[in-house]
Amino acid sequence: MNMKLAIVYGVLTWVLIYLLTEVFYPLFINFIPNFNIAIPLIIIIVTGFFGILYIRNIEENEVVEGILIGMVFIIIDIMLDYIVFILPQHTNIIVENYFIHLISMIIITLLITTFLGYLAQMKIDLK
């Protein structure tokens, strides 16, 4: 596992999720007020993008690498949430209901990165 690259991608993932949430959440709330789909959708897109960037350079044990990169993303997310939002008591849509955010982020991240690792090990012949 390339830990340095995993940490860089984890921090970039967290920053982009935070920035995109700040930009798009008000739009989703104005047009779809009863559904909170903005944050999970942003997590899926950003995690998928950086997961692909990381997994595409792996040649063996892609599923294990997918699980490991998912765990690195989760640890970085929890640490940065704690440092930026929870300790200074800065309110944000992400930490309004932090338990729900934490559980959904863990499930989504592990599923995406593991699935990307599984897909990376497959030999696909498109004709």
mmCIF file of N, CA and C in Angstrom:
data_model
loop_
_atom_site.group_PDB
_atom_site.id
_atom_site.type_symbol
_atom_site.label_atom_id
_atom_site.label_comp_id
_atom_site.label_asym_id
_atom_site.label_seq_id
_atom_site.Cartn_x
_atom_site.Cartn_y
_atom_site.Cartn_z
ATOM 1 N N MET A 1 0.843 -1.179 0.000
ATOM 2 C CA MET A 1 0.000 0.000 0.000
ATOM 3 C C MET A 1 0.884 1.237 0.000
ATOM 4 N N ASN A 2 0.567 2.158 -0.879
ATOM 5 C CA ASN A 2 1.277 3.430 -0.945
ATOM 6 C C ASN A 2 0.599 4.386 0.034
ATOM 7 N N MET A 3 1.098 4.405 1.262
ATOM 8 C CA MET A 3 0.445 5.155 2.335
ATOM 9 C C MET A 3 0.448 6.655 2.073
ATOM 10 N N LYS A 4 1.529 7.185 1.534
ATOM 11 C CA LYS A 4 1.602 8.627 1.272
ATOM 12 C C LYS A 4 0.518 9.049 0.273
ATOM 13 N N LEU A 5 0.371 8.280 -0.802
ATOM 14 C CA LEU A 5 -0.653 8.586 -1.801
ATOM 15 C C LEU A 5 -2.051 8.412 -1.220
ATOM 16 N N ALA A 6 -2.236 7.377 -0.395
ATOM 17 C CA ALA A 6 -3.534 7.147 0.237
ATOM 18 C C ALA A 6 -3.912 8.307 1.151
ATOM 19 N N ILE A 7 -2.967 8.825 1.911
ATOM 20 C CA ILE A 7 -3.249 9.950 2.809
ATOM 21 C C ILE A 7 -3.567 11.209 2.012
ATOM 22 N N VAL A 8 -2.800 11.458 0.950
ATOM 23 C CA VAL A 8 -3.067 12.638 0.111
ATOM 24 C C VAL A 8 -4.460 12.549 -0.499
ATOM 25 N N TYR A 9 -4.813 11.386 -1.056
ATOM 26 C CA TYR A 9 -6.140 11.213 -1.638
ATOM 27 C C TYR A 9 -7.230 11.292 -0.569
ATOM 28 N N GLY A 10 -6.953 10.788 0.624
ATOM 29 C CA GLY A 10 -7.926 10.884 1.711
ATOM 30 C C GLY A 10 -8.197 12.321 2.119
ATOM 31 N N VAL A 11 -7.145 13.123 2.228
ATOM 32 C CA VAL A 11 -7.320 14.533 2.585
ATOM 33 C C VAL A 11 -8.037 15.274 1.458
ATOM 34 N N LEU A 12 -7.648 15.011 0.219
ATOM 35 C CA LEU A 12 -8.327 15.655 -0.915
ATOM 36 C C LEU A 12 -9.797 15.252 -0.975
ATOM 37 N N THR A 13 -10.085 14.006 -0.673
ATOM 38 C CA THR A 13 -11.472 13.544 -0.644
ATOM 39 C C THR A 13 -12.266 14.312 0.401
ATOM 40 N N TRP A 14 -11.719 14.440 1.596
ATOM 41 C CA TRP A 14 -12.413 15.154 2.669
ATOM 42 C C TRP A 14 -12.628 16.626 2.297
ATOM 43 N N VAL A 15 -11.609 17.270 1.757
ATOM 44 C CA VAL A 15 -11.718 18.689 1.394
ATOM 45 C C VAL A 15 -12.774 18.878 0.312
ATOM 46 N N LEU A 16 -12.747 18.041 -0.709
ATOM 47 C CA LEU A 16 -13.732 18.183 -1.789
ATOM 48 C C LEU A 16 -15.149 17.888 -1.310
ATOM 49 N N ILE A 17 -15.302 16.891 -0.457
ATOM 50 C CA ILE A 17 -16.634 16.612 0.086
ATOM 51 C C ILE A 17 -17.139 17.802 0.876
ATOM 52 N N TYR A 18 -16.290 18.400 1.692
ATOM 53 C CA TYR A 18 -16.687 19.576 2.474
ATOM 54 C C TYR A 18 -17.045 20.740 1.557
ATOM 55 N N LEU A 19 -16.191 21.052 0.583
ATOM 56 C CA LEU A 19 -16.446 22.193 -0.303
ATOM 57 C C LEU A 19 -17.696 21.982 -1.159
ATOM 58 N N LEU A 20 -17.837 20.797 -1.735
ATOM 59 C CA LEU A 20 -19.009 20.530 -2.569
ATOM 60 C C LEU A 20 -20.293 20.505 -1.750
ATOM 61 N N THR A 21 -20.207 20.056 -0.515
ATOM 62 C CA THR A 21 -21.383 20.083 0.358
ATOM 63 C C THR A 21 -21.798 21.520 0.650
ATOM 64 N N GLU A 22 -20.828 22.372 0.908
ATOM 65 C CA GLU A 22 -21.140 23.782 1.167
ATOM 66 C C GLU A 22 -21.768 24.451 -0.051
ATOM 67 N N VAL A 23 -21.350 24.058 -1.249
ATOM 68 C CA VAL A 23 -21.859 24.680 -2.467
ATOM 69 C C VAL A 23 -23.230 24.118 -2.856
ATOM 70 N N PHE A 24 -23.359 22.778 -2.863
ATOM 71 C CA PHE A 24 -24.556 22.159 -3.424
ATOM 72 C C PHE A 24 -25.674 21.889 -2.427
ATOM 73 N N TYR A 25 -25.377 21.822 -1.149
ATOM 74 C CA TYR A 25 -26.423 21.511 -0.183
ATOM 75 C C TYR A 25 -27.561 22.531 -0.204
ATOM 76 N N PRO A 26 -27.277 23.843 -0.246
ATOM 77 C CA PRO A 26 -28.403 24.798 -0.316
ATOM 78 C C PRO A 26 -29.264 24.614 -1.567
ATOM 79 N N LEU A 27 -28.652 24.231 -2.684
ATOM 80 C CA LEU A 27 -29.433 24.005 -3.903
ATOM 81 C C LEU A 27 -30.370 22.817 -3.747
ATOM 82 N N PHE A 28 -29.877 21.742 -3.148
ATOM 83 C CA PHE A 28 -30.712 20.559 -2.948
ATOM 84 C C PHE A 28 -31.842 20.852 -1.968
ATOM 85 N N ILE A 29 -31.553 21.599 -0.919
ATOM 86 C CA ILE A 29 -32.570 21.908 0.089
ATOM 87 C C ILE A 29 -33.665 22.797 -0.509
ATOM 88 N N ASN A 30 -33.296 23.724 -1.385
ATOM 89 C CA ASN A 30 -34.298 24.604 -1.993
ATOM 90 C C ASN A 30 -35.219 23.863 -2.956
ATOM 91 N N PHE A 31 -34.666 22.906 -3.704
ATOM 92 C CA PHE A 31 -35.462 22.235 -4.725
ATOM 93 C C PHE A 31 -36.034 20.895 -4.275
ATOM 94 N N ILE A 32 -35.392 20.236 -3.339
ATOM 95 C CA ILE A 32 -35.873 18.961 -2.810
ATOM 96 C C ILE A 32 -35.813 19.053 -1.287
ATOM 97 N N PRO A 33 -36.748 19.736 -0.654
ATOM 98 C CA PRO A 33 -36.621 20.040 0.774
ATOM 99 C C PRO A 33 -36.759 18.852 1.715
ATOM 100 N N ASN A 34 -37.411 17.798 1.327
ATOM 101 C CA ASN A 34 -37.664 16.689 2.252
ATOM 102 C C ASN A 34 -36.650 15.559 2.163
ATOM 103 N N PHE A 35 -35.701 15.655 1.263
ATOM 104 C CA PHE A 35 -34.725 14.585 1.084
ATOM 105 C C PHE A 35 -33.322 15.128 1.274
ATOM 106 N N ASN A 36 -32.525 14.440 2.068
ATOM 107 C CA ASN A 36 -31.135 14.829 2.279
ATOM 108 C C ASN A 36 -30.250 13.903 1.461
ATOM 109 N N ILE A 37 -30.210 14.156 0.160
ATOM 110 C CA ILE A 37 -29.447 13.294 -0.734
ATOM 111 C C ILE A 37 -28.129 13.928 -1.147
ATOM 112 N N ALA A 38 -27.918 15.185 -0.853
ATOM 113 C CA ALA A 38 -26.732 15.900 -1.318
ATOM 114 C C ALA A 38 -25.448 15.287 -0.768
ATOM 115 N N ILE A 39 -25.380 15.073 0.532
ATOM 116 C CA ILE A 39 -24.138 14.595 1.142
ATOM 117 C C ILE A 39 -23.785 13.179 0.683
ATOM 118 N N PRO A 40 -24.709 12.205 0.726
ATOM 119 C CA PRO A 40 -24.332 10.873 0.226
ATOM 120 C C PRO A 40 -23.942 10.874 -1.247
ATOM 121 N N LEU A 41 -24.621 11.656 -2.060
ATOM 122 C CA LEU A 41 -24.294 11.728 -3.479
ATOM 123 C C LEU A 41 -22.896 12.288 -3.692
ATOM 124 N N ILE A 42 -22.546 13.326 -2.953
ATOM 125 C CA ILE A 42 -21.207 13.919 -3.057
ATOM 126 C C ILE A 42 -20.149 12.931 -2.564
ATOM 127 N N ILE A 43 -20.426 12.215 -1.479
ATOM 128 C CA ILE A 43 -19.485 11.219 -0.965
ATOM 129 C C ILE A 43 -19.251 10.127 -2.014
ATOM 130 N N ILE A 44 -20.313 9.670 -2.659
ATOM 131 C CA ILE A 44 -20.187 8.617 -3.671
ATOM 132 C C ILE A 44 -19.327 9.085 -4.841
ATOM 133 N N ILE A 45 -19.580 10.264 -5.350
ATOM 134 C CA ILE A 45 -18.856 10.759 -6.523
ATOM 135 C C ILE A 45 -17.384 10.997 -6.206
ATOM 136 N N VAL A 46 -17.105 11.688 -5.121
ATOM 137 C CA VAL A 46 -15.718 12.038 -4.790
ATOM 138 C C VAL A 46 -14.923 10.789 -4.389
ATOM 139 N N THR A 47 -15.508 9.925 -3.577
ATOM 140 C CA THR A 47 -14.815 8.702 -3.172
ATOM 141 C C THR A 47 -14.575 7.794 -4.374
ATOM 142 N N GLY A 48 -15.541 7.703 -5.255
ATOM 143 C CA GLY A 48 -15.361 6.913 -6.466
ATOM 144 C C GLY A 48 -14.233 7.438 -7.332
ATOM 145 N N PHE A 49 -14.160 8.753 -7.482
ATOM 146 C CA PHE A 49 -13.112 9.361 -8.302
ATOM 147 C C PHE A 49 -11.725 9.074 -7.741
ATOM 148 N N PHE A 50 -11.525 9.367 -6.456
ATOM 149 C CA PHE A 50 -10.202 9.158 -5.872
ATOM 150 C C PHE A 50 -9.901 7.675 -5.665
ATOM 151 N N GLY A 51 -10.920 6.859 -5.471
ATOM 152 C CA GLY A 51 -10.714 5.418 -5.397
ATOM 153 C C GLY A 51 -10.202 4.868 -6.718
ATOM 154 N N ILE A 52 -10.766 5.341 -7.821
ATOM 155 C CA ILE A 52 -10.304 4.919 -9.138
ATOM 156 C C ILE A 52 -8.870 5.369 -9.367
ATOM 157 N N LEU A 53 -8.557 6.608 -9.000
ATOM 158 C CA LEU A 53 -7.185 7.094 -9.172
ATOM 159 C C LEU A 53 -6.184 6.237 -8.402
ATOM 160 N N TYR A 54 -6.570 5.799 -7.215
ATOM 161 C CA TYR A 54 -5.650 4.992 -6.418
ATOM 162 C C TYR A 54 -5.578 3.548 -6.927
ATOM 163 N N ILE A 55 -6.708 2.926 -7.179
ATOM 164 C CA ILE A 55 -6.764 1.506 -7.534
ATOM 165 C C ILE A 55 -6.161 1.230 -8.918
ATOM 166 N N ARG A 56 -6.232 2.171 -9.821
ATOM 167 C CA ARG A 56 -5.771 1.885 -11.186
ATOM 168 C C ARG A 56 -4.274 1.592 -11.266
ATOM 169 N N ASN A 57 -3.494 2.008 -10.261
ATOM 170 C CA ASN A 57 -2.059 1.746 -10.263
ATOM 171 C C ASN A 57 -1.682 0.464 -9.516
ATOM 172 N N ILE A 58 -2.645 -0.255 -8.985
ATOM 173 C CA ILE A 58 -2.390 -1.469 -8.221
ATOM 174 C C ILE A 58 -2.449 -2.672 -9.164
ATOM 175 N N GLU A 59 -1.468 -3.563 -9.047
ATOM 176 C CA GLU A 59 -1.402 -4.717 -9.945
ATOM 177 C C GLU A 59 -1.839 -6.021 -9.293
ATOM 178 N N GLU A 60 -1.814 -6.127 -7.968
ATOM 179 C CA GLU A 60 -2.198 -7.374 -7.310
ATOM 180 C C GLU A 60 -2.920 -7.057 -6.010
ATOM 181 N N ASN A 61 -3.745 -7.994 -5.565
ATOM 182 C CA ASN A 61 -4.537 -7.840 -4.336
ATOM 183 C C ASN A 61 -5.385 -6.568 -4.359
ATOM 184 N N GLU A 62 -6.087 -6.354 -5.457
ATOM 185 C CA GLU A 62 -6.855 -5.127 -5.608
ATOM 186 C C GLU A 62 -7.996 -5.020 -4.601
ATOM 187 N N VAL A 63 -8.629 -6.133 -4.273
ATOM 188 C CA VAL A 63 -9.738 -6.089 -3.316
ATOM 189 C C VAL A 63 -9.224 -5.705 -1.942
ATOM 190 N N VAL A 64 -8.097 -6.280 -1.528
ATOM 191 C CA VAL A 64 -7.502 -5.932 -0.234
ATOM 192 C C VAL A 64 -7.088 -4.466 -0.230
ATOM 193 N N GLU A 65 -6.488 -4.012 -1.313
ATOM 194 C CA GLU A 65 -6.105 -2.603 -1.413
ATOM 195 C C GLU A 65 -7.332 -1.696 -1.369
ATOM 196 N N GLY A 66 -8.428 -2.130 -1.979
ATOM 197 C CA GLY A 66 -9.671 -1.362 -1.932
ATOM 198 C C GLY A 66 -10.188 -1.225 -0.512
ATOM 199 N N ILE A 67 -10.146 -2.316 0.240
ATOM 200 C CA ILE A 67 -10.580 -2.266 1.637
ATOM 201 C C ILE A 67 -9.655 -1.362 2.445
ATOM 202 N N LEU A 68 -8.342 -1.491 2.227
ATOM 203 C CA LEU A 68 -7.377 -0.682 2.981
ATOM 204 C C LEU A 68 -7.513 0.808 2.664
ATOM 205 N N ILE A 69 -7.667 1.150 1.380
ATOM 206 C CA ILE A 69 -7.810 2.567 1.034
ATOM 207 C C ILE A 69 -9.115 3.117 1.586
ATOM 208 N N GLY A 70 -10.152 2.288 1.625
ATOM 209 C CA GLY A 70 -11.408 2.709 2.236
ATOM 210 C C GLY A 70 -11.233 3.008 3.721
ATOM 211 N N MET A 71 -10.487 2.158 4.413
ATOM 212 C CA MET A 71 -10.247 2.380 5.836
ATOM 213 C C MET A 71 -9.400 3.625 6.064
ATOM 214 N N VAL A 72 -8.435 3.880 5.186
ATOM 215 C CA VAL A 72 -7.631 5.101 5.301
ATOM 216 C C VAL A 72 -8.513 6.328 5.093
ATOM 217 N N PHE A 73 -9.377 6.293 4.077
ATOM 218 C CA PHE A 73 -10.300 7.412 3.841
ATOM 219 C C PHE A 73 -11.186 7.658 5.063
ATOM 220 N N ILE A 74 -11.666 6.597 5.677
ATOM 221 C CA ILE A 74 -12.546 6.723 6.842
ATOM 222 C C ILE A 74 -11.798 7.330 8.022
ATOM 223 N N ILE A 75 -10.593 6.840 8.289
ATOM 224 C CA ILE A 75 -9.804 7.363 9.406
ATOM 225 C C ILE A 75 -9.485 8.833 9.208
ATOM 226 N N ILE A 76 -9.102 9.205 7.992
ATOM 227 C CA ILE A 76 -8.800 10.611 7.713
ATOM 228 C C ILE A 76 -10.052 11.462 7.859
ATOM 229 N N ASP A 77 -11.184 10.976 7.374
ATOM 230 C CA ASP A 77 -12.441 11.718 7.501
ATOM 231 C C ASP A 77 -12.792 11.959 8.966
ATOM 232 N N ILE A 78 -12.682 10.925 9.785
ATOM 233 C CA ILE A 78 -13.013 11.067 11.211
ATOM 234 C C ILE A 78 -12.059 12.045 11.892
ATOM 235 N N MET A 79 -10.757 11.923 11.595
ATOM 236 C CA MET A 79 -9.778 12.815 12.212
ATOM 237 C C MET A 79 -10.011 14.270 11.816
ATOM 238 N N LEU A 80 -10.228 14.521 10.528
ATOM 239 C CA LEU A 80 -10.427 15.897 10.079
ATOM 240 C C LEU A 80 -11.758 16.463 10.556
ATOM 241 N N ASP A 81 -12.810 15.640 10.587
ATOM 242 C CA ASP A 81 -14.077 16.100 11.166
ATOM 243 C C ASP A 81 -13.887 16.509 12.619
ATOM 244 N N TYR A 82 -13.155 15.703 13.354
ATOM 245 C CA TYR A 82 -12.929 15.977 14.771
ATOM 246 C C TYR A 82 -12.123 17.262 14.958
ATOM 247 N N ILE A 83 -11.071 17.445 14.154
ATOM 248 C CA ILE A 83 -10.202 18.617 14.288
ATOM 249 C C ILE A 83 -10.907 19.886 13.821
ATOM 250 N N VAL A 84 -11.613 19.821 12.697
ATOM 251 C CA VAL A 84 -12.175 21.026 12.086
ATOM 252 C C VAL A 84 -13.551 21.384 12.639
ATOM 253 N N PHE A 85 -14.393 20.388 12.921
ATOM 254 C CA PHE A 85 -15.765 20.689 13.295
ATOM 255 C C PHE A 85 -16.078 20.440 14.769
ATOM 256 N N ILE A 86 -15.674 19.307 15.293
ATOM 257 C CA ILE A 86 -16.131 18.909 16.620
ATOM 258 C C ILE A 86 -15.371 19.636 17.727
ATOM 259 N N LEU A 87 -14.048 19.661 17.669
ATOM 260 C CA LEU A 87 -13.284 20.355 18.714
ATOM 261 C C LEU A 87 -13.614 21.840 18.804
ATOM 262 N N PRO A 88 -13.603 22.586 17.691
ATOM 263 C CA PRO A 88 -13.940 24.015 17.795
ATOM 264 C C PRO A 88 -15.441 24.289 17.857
ATOM 265 N N GLN A 89 -16.255 23.237 17.846
ATOM 266 C CA GLN A 89 -17.711 23.329 17.883
ATOM 267 C C GLN A 89 -18.253 24.203 16.752
ATOM 268 N N HIS A 90 -17.691 23.996 15.576
ATOM 269 C CA HIS A 90 -18.120 24.684 14.359
ATOM 270 C C HIS A 90 -19.291 23.907 13.767
ATOM 271 N N THR A 91 -20.424 24.554 13.617
ATOM 272 C CA THR A 91 -21.585 23.854 13.072
ATOM 273 C C THR A 91 -21.505 23.798 11.552
ATOM 274 N N ASN A 92 -21.867 22.654 11.036
ATOM 275 C CA ASN A 92 -21.875 22.405 9.607
ATOM 276 C C ASN A 92 -22.947 21.351 9.360
ATOM 277 N N ILE A 93 -23.434 21.272 8.152
ATOM 278 C CA ILE A 93 -24.456 20.287 7.834
ATOM 279 C C ILE A 93 -23.936 18.864 8.028
ATOM 280 N N ILE A 94 -22.641 18.675 7.848
ATOM 281 C CA ILE A 94 -22.056 17.346 8.004
ATOM 282 C C ILE A 94 -22.129 16.883 9.452
ATOM 283 N N VAL A 95 -21.926 17.785 10.391
ATOM 284 C CA VAL A 95 -21.876 17.380 11.801
ATOM 285 C C VAL A 95 -23.165 17.681 12.565
ATOM 286 N N GLU A 96 -24.212 18.131 11.884
ATOM 287 C CA GLU A 96 -25.487 18.343 12.576
ATOM 288 C C GLU A 96 -25.993 17.037 13.176
ATOM 289 N N ASN A 97 -25.970 15.989 12.397
ATOM 290 C CA ASN A 97 -26.322 14.659 12.875
ATOM 291 C C ASN A 97 -25.120 13.766 12.567
ATOM 292 N N TYR A 98 -24.082 13.881 13.381
ATOM 293 C CA TYR A 98 -22.792 13.271 13.068
ATOM 294 C C TYR A 98 -22.855 11.749 13.049
ATOM 295 N N PHE A 99 -23.646 11.139 13.905
ATOM 296 C CA PHE A 99 -23.717 9.685 13.938
ATOM 297 C C PHE A 99 -24.228 9.133 12.610
ATOM 298 N N ILE A 100 -25.270 9.743 12.067
ATOM 299 C CA ILE A 100 -25.808 9.312 10.764
ATOM 300 C C ILE A 100 -24.764 9.525 9.674
ATOM 301 N N HIS A 101 -24.087 10.667 9.704
ATOM 302 C CA HIS A 101 -23.040 10.948 8.717
ATOM 303 C C HIS A 101 -21.926 9.904 8.819
ATOM 304 N N LEU A 102 -21.517 9.594 10.023
ATOM 305 C CA LEU A 102 -20.419 8.661 10.238
ATOM 306 C C LEU A 102 -20.768 7.265 9.726
ATOM 307 N N ILE A 103 -21.932 6.762 10.087
ATOM 308 C CA ILE A 103 -22.340 5.424 9.651
ATOM 309 C C ILE A 103 -22.496 5.367 8.131
ATOM 310 N N SER A 104 -23.168 6.355 7.551
ATOM 311 C CA SER A 104 -23.367 6.333 6.097
ATOM 312 C C SER A 104 -22.043 6.497 5.358
ATOM 313 N N MET A 105 -21.147 7.335 5.875
ATOM 314 C CA MET A 105 -19.858 7.528 5.230
ATOM 315 C C MET A 105 -19.026 6.250 5.288
ATOM 316 N N ILE A 106 -19.042 5.552 6.409
ATOM 317 C CA ILE A 106 -18.291 4.302 6.529
ATOM 318 C C ILE A 106 -18.825 3.259 5.548
ATOM 319 N N ILE A 107 -20.126 3.092 5.508
ATOM 320 C CA ILE A 107 -20.722 2.083 4.616
ATOM 321 C C ILE A 107 -20.468 2.428 3.160
ATOM 322 N N ILE A 108 -20.727 3.663 2.779
ATOM 323 C CA ILE A 108 -20.556 4.069 1.381
ATOM 324 C C ILE A 108 -19.100 3.950 0.956
ATOM 325 N N THR A 109 -18.181 4.440 1.776
ATOM 326 C CA THR A 109 -16.766 4.426 1.417
ATOM 327 C C THR A 109 -16.234 3.007 1.281
ATOM 328 N N LEU A 110 -16.534 2.152 2.251
ATOM 329 C CA LEU A 110 -16.038 0.773 2.162
ATOM 330 C C LEU A 110 -16.644 0.023 0.982
ATOM 331 N N LEU A 111 -17.918 0.225 0.722
ATOM 332 C CA LEU A 111 -18.539 -0.445 -0.424
ATOM 333 C C LEU A 111 -17.923 0.018 -1.742
ATOM 334 N N ILE A 112 -17.725 1.314 -1.894
ATOM 335 C CA ILE A 112 -17.188 1.840 -3.152
ATOM 336 C C ILE A 112 -15.763 1.370 -3.379
ATOM 337 N N THR A 113 -14.905 1.531 -2.390
ATOM 338 C CA THR A 113 -13.497 1.179 -2.599
ATOM 339 C C THR A 113 -13.303 -0.331 -2.750
ATOM 340 N N THR A 114 -14.059 -1.134 -2.020
ATOM 341 C CA THR A 114 -13.962 -2.584 -2.170
ATOM 342 C C THR A 114 -14.469 -3.013 -3.538
ATOM 343 N N PHE A 115 -15.573 -2.431 -3.971
ATOM 344 C CA PHE A 115 -16.116 -2.752 -5.289
ATOM 345 C C PHE A 115 -15.157 -2.326 -6.398
ATOM 346 N N LEU A 116 -14.494 -1.182 -6.245
ATOM 347 C CA LEU A 116 -13.506 -0.753 -7.236
ATOM 348 C C LEU A 116 -12.332 -1.726 -7.292
ATOM 349 N N GLY A 117 -11.904 -2.215 -6.124
ATOM 350 C CA GLY A 117 -10.844 -3.213 -6.100
ATOM 351 C C GLY A 117 -11.270 -4.500 -6.781
ATOM 352 N N TYR A 118 -12.521 -4.905 -6.552
ATOM 353 C CA TYR A 118 -13.050 -6.110 -7.200
ATOM 354 C C TYR A 118 -13.097 -5.928 -8.711
ATOM 355 N N LEU A 119 -13.563 -4.784 -9.167
ATOM 356 C CA LEU A 119 -13.625 -4.529 -10.609
ATOM 357 C C LEU A 119 -12.237 -4.450 -11.229
ATOM 358 N N ALA A 120 -11.262 -3.940 -10.472
ATOM 359 C CA ALA A 120 -9.909 -3.802 -11.009
ATOM 360 C C ALA A 120 -9.249 -5.154 -11.240
ATOM 361 N N GLN A 121 -9.640 -6.176 -10.497
ATOM 362 C CA GLN A 121 -9.020 -7.489 -10.676
ATOM 363 C C GLN A 121 -9.651 -8.290 -11.809
ATOM 364 N N MET A 122 -10.780 -7.847 -12.312
ATOM 365 C CA MET A 122 -11.466 -8.578 -13.374
ATOM 366 C C MET A 122 -10.826 -8.319 -14.725
ATOM 367 N N LYS A 123 -10.786 -9.359 -15.541
ATOM 368 C CA LYS A 123 -10.338 -9.229 -16.912
ATOM 369 C C LYS A 123 -11.574 -9.049 -17.774
ATOM 370 N N ILE A 124 -11.743 -7.862 -18.294
ATOM 371 C CA ILE A 124 -12.940 -7.542 -19.075
ATOM 372 C C ILE A 124 -12.537 -7.394 -20.531
ATOM 373 N N ASP A 125 -13.220 -8.108 -21.389
ATOM 374 C CA ASP A 125 -12.955 -8.050 -22.821
ATOM 375 C C ASP A 125 -14.186 -7.461 -23.503
ATOM 376 N N LEU A 126 -14.110 -6.206 -23.823
ATOM 377 C CA LEU A 126 -15.223 -5.548 -24.531
ATOM 378 C C LEU A 126 -14.968 -5.617 -26.031
ATOM 379 N N LYS A 127 -15.916 -6.158 -26.742
ATOM 380 C CA LYS A 127 -15.746 -6.304 -28.193
ATOM 381 C C LYS A 127 -16.437 -5.194 -28.928
#
